[in-house]
PDB file of C-alpha atoms in Angstrom:
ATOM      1  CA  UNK M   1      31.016  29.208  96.297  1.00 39.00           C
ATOM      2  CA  UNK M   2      31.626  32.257  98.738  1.00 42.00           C
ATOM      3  CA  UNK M   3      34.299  34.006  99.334  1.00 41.00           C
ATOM      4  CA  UNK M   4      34.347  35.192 102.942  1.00 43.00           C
ATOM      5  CA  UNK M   5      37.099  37.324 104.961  1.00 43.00           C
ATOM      6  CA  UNK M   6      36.992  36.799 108.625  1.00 46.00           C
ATOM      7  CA  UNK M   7      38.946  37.783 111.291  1.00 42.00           C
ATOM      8  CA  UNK M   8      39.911  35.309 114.325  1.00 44.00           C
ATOM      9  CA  UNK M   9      41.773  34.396 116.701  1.00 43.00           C
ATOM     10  CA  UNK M  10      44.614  31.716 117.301  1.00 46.00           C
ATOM     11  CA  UNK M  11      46.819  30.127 119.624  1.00 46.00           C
ATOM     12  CA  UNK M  12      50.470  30.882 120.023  1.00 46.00           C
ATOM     13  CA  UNK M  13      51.140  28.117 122.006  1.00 46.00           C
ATOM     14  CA  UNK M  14      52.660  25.667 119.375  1.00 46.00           C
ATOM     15  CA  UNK M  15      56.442  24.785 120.302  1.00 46.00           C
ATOM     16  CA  UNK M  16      57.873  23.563 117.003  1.00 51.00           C
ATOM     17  CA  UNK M  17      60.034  26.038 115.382  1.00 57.00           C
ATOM     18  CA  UNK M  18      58.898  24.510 112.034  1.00 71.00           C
ATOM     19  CA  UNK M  19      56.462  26.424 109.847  1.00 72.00           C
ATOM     20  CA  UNK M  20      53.547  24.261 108.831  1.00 75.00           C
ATOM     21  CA  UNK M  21      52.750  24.380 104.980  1.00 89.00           C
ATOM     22  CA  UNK M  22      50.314  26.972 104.614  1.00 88.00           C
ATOM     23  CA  UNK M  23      48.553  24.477 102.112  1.00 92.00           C
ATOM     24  CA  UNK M  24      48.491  21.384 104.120  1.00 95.00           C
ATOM     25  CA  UNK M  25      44.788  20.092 104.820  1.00 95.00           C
ATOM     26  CA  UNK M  26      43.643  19.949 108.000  1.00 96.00           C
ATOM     27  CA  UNK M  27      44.067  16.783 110.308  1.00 96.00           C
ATOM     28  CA  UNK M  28      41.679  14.575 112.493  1.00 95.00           C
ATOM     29  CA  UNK M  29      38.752  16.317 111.326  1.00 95.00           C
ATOM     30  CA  UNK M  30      35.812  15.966 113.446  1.00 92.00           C
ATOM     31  CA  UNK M  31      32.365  17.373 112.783  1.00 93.00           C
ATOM     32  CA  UNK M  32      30.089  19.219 115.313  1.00 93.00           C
ATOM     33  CA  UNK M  33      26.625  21.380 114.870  1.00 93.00           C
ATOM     34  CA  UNK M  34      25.629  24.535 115.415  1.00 95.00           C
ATOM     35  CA  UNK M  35      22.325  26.409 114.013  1.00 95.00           C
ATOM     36  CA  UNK M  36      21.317  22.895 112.376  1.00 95.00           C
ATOM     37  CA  UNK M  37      24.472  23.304 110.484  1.00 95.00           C
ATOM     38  CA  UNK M  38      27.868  21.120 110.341  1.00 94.00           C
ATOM     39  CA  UNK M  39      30.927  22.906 111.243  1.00 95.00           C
ATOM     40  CA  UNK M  40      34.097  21.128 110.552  1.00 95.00           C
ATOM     41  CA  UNK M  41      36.564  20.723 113.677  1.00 94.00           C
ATOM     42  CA  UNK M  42      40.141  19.373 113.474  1.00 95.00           C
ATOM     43  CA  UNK M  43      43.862  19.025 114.874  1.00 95.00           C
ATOM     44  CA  UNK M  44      44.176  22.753 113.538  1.00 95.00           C
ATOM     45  CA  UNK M  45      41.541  24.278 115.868  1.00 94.00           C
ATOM     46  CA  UNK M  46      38.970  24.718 117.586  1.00 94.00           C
ATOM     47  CA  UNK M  47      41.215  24.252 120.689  1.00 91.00           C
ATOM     48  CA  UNK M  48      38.452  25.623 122.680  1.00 81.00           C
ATOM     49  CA  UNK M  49      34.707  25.428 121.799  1.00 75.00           C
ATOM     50  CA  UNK M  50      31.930  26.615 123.546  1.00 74.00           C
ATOM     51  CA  UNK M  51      28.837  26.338 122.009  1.00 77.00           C
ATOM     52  CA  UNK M  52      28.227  29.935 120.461  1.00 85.00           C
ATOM     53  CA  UNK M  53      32.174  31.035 119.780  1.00 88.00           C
ATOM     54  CA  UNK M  54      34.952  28.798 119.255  1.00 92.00           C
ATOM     55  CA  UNK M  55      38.831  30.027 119.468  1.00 90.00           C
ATOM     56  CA  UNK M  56      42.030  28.820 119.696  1.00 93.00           C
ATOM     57  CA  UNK M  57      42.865  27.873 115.359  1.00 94.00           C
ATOM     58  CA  UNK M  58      46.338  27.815 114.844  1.00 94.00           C
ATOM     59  CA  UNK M  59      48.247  30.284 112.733  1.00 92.00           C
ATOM     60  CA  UNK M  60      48.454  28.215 109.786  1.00 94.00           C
ATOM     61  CA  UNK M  61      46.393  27.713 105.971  1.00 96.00           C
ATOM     62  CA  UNK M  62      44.103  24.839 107.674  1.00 96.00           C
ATOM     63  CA  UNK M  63      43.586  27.265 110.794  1.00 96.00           C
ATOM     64  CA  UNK M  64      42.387  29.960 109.073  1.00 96.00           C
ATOM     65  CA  UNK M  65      40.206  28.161 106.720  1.00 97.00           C
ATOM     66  CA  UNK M  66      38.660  26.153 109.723  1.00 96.00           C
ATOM     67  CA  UNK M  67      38.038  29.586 111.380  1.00 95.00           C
ATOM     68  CA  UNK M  68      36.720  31.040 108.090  1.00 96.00           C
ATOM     69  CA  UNK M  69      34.228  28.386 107.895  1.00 96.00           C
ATOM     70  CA  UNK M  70      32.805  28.203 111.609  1.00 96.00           C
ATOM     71  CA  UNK M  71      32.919  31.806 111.603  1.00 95.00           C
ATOM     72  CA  UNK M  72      30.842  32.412 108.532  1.00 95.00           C
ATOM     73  CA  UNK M  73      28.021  29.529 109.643  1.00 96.00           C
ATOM     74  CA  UNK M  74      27.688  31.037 113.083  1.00 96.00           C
ATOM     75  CA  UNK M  75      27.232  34.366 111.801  1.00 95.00           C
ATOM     76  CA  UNK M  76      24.793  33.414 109.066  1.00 95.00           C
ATOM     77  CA  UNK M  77      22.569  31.174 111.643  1.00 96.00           C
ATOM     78  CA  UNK M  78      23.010  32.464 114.723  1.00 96.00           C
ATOM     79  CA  UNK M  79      19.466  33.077 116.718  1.00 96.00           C
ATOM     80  CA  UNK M  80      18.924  36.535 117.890  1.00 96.00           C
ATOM     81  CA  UNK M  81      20.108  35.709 121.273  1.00 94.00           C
ATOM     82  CA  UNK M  82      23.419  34.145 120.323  1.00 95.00           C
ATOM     83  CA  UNK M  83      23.749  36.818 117.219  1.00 95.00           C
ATOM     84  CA  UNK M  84      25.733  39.483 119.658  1.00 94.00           C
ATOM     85  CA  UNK M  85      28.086  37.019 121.283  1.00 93.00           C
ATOM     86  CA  UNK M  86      28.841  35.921 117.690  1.00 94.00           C
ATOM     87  CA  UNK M  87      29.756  38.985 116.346  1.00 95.00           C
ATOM     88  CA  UNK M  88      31.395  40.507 119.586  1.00 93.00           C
ATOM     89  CA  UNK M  89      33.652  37.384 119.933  1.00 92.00           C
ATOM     90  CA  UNK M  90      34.622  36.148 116.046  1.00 91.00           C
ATOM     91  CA  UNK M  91      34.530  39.315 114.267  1.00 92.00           C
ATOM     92  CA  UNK M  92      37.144  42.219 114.471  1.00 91.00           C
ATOM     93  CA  UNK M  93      35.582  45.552 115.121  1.00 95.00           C
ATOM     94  CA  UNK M  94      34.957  47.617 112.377  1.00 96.00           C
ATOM     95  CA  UNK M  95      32.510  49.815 110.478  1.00 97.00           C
ATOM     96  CA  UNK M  96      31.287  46.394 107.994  1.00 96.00           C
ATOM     97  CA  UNK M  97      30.627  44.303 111.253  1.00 95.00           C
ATOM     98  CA  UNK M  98      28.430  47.499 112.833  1.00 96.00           C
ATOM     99  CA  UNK M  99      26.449  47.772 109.139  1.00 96.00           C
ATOM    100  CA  UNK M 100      26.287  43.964 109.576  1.00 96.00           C
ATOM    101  CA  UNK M 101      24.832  44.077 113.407  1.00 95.00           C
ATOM    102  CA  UNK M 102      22.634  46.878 112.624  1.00 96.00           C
ATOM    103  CA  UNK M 103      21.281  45.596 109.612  1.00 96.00           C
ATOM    104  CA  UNK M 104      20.633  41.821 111.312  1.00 95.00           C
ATOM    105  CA  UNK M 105      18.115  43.360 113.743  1.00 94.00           C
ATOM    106  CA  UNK M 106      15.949  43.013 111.054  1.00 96.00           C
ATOM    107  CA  UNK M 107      15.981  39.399 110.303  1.00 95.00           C
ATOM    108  CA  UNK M 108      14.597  37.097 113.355  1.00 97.00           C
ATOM    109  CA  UNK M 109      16.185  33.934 113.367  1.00 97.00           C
ATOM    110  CA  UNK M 110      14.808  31.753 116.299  1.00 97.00           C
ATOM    111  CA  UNK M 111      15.110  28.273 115.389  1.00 96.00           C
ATOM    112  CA  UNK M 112      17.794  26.019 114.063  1.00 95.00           C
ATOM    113  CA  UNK M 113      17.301  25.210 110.234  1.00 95.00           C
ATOM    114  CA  UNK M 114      15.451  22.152 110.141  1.00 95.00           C
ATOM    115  CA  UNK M 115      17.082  18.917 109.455  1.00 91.00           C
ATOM    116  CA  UNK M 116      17.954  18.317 105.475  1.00 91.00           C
ATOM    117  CA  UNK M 117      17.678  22.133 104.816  1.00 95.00           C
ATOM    118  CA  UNK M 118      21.222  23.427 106.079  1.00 95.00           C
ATOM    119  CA  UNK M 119      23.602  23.766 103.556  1.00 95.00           C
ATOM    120  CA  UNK M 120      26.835  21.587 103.267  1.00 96.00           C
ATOM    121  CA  UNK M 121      30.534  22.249 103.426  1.00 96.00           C
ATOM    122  CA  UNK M 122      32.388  20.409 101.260  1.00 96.00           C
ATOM    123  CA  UNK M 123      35.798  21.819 101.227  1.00 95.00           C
ATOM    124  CA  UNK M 124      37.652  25.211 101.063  1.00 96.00           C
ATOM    125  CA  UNK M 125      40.342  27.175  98.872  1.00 96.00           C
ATOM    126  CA  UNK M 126      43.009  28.761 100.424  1.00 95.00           C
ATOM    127  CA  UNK M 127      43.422  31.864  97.950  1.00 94.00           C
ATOM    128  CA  UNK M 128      46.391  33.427  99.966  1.00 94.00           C
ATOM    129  CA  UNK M 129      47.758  32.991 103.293  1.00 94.00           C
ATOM    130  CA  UNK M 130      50.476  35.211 105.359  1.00 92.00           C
ATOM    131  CA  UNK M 131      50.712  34.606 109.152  1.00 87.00           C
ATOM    132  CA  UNK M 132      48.552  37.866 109.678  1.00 89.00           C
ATOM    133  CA  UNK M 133      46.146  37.366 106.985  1.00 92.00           C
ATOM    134  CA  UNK M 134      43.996  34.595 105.144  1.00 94.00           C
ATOM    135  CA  UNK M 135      41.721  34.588 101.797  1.00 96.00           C
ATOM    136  CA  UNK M 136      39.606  31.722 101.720  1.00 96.00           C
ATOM    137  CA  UNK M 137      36.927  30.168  99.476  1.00 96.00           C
ATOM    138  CA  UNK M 138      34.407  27.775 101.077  1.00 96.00           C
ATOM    139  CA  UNK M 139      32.097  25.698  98.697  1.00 96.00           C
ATOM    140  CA  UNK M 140      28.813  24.556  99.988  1.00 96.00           C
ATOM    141  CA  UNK M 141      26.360  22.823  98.476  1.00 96.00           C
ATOM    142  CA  UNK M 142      23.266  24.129  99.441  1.00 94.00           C
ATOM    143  CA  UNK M 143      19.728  21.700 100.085  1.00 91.00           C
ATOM    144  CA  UNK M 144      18.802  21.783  95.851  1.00 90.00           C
ATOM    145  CA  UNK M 145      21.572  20.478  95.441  1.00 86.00           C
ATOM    146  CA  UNK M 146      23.528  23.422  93.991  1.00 88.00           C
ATOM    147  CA  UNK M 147      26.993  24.894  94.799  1.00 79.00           C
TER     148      UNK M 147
END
């Protein structure tokens, strides 16, 4: 399991004065690929998704843990010419993301990870969630079969 702590971005368009529970699991979920690996999509967001960056999760638990989880695949298989738009457009500036950039120049990844060797999302745990701020879990199970 990985812990991962990712910055995105939402939309603020919803209309219901009702908070959603932070908890609730996301709806209509969808799958889609990117890097040779599945990347969950649902009711909660993507609202838009272009092939390298998605956006537009709403502010709730099942938001953030959808943009947790695309997030943290696109960074981790990104090709070298995607890698920039990845970074530049999911993660918030800071000094970890420029140790992160600098220190990916020195892994090439050109190809998408062949078929039956991505890992596999199987779920997520929401360890806290405010509107500003999520800590989520995701559990994979990676090609070996281990999680």
């Amino acid at each position: 399991m990985a812990a991962v702590a990712i910055t995105a971005c939402g939309d603020d368009s919803s209309t219901s004065s009702e908070t959603p529970d932070p908890y609730a699991p996301p709806s209509n979920v969808t799958w889609t690929t990117f890097g040779g690996v599945s990347i969950p999509c649902a009711a909660q967001g993507p609202a838009d998704c272009p092939p390298v960056a998605p956006r537009g999760y709403q502010h709730s638990g099942a938001g953030a843990a959808l943009a947790a989880i695309s997030a943290t695949i696109r960074i981790s298989v990104a090709t070298d010419s995607d890698i920039s738009r990845v970074l530049g457009m999911l993660v918030a500036p800071n000094d970890a993301r420029d140790e992160f950039a600098v220190n990916r120049q020195l892994v090439s990844i050109t190809t998408p990870i062949p078929e039956g060797k991505a890992p596999q999302v199987l779920g997520y745990v929401l360890d806290d969630y405010t509107p500003t701020r999520a800590q989520v879990a995701i559990t994979t199970r990676q090609p070996e079969r281990s999680l």
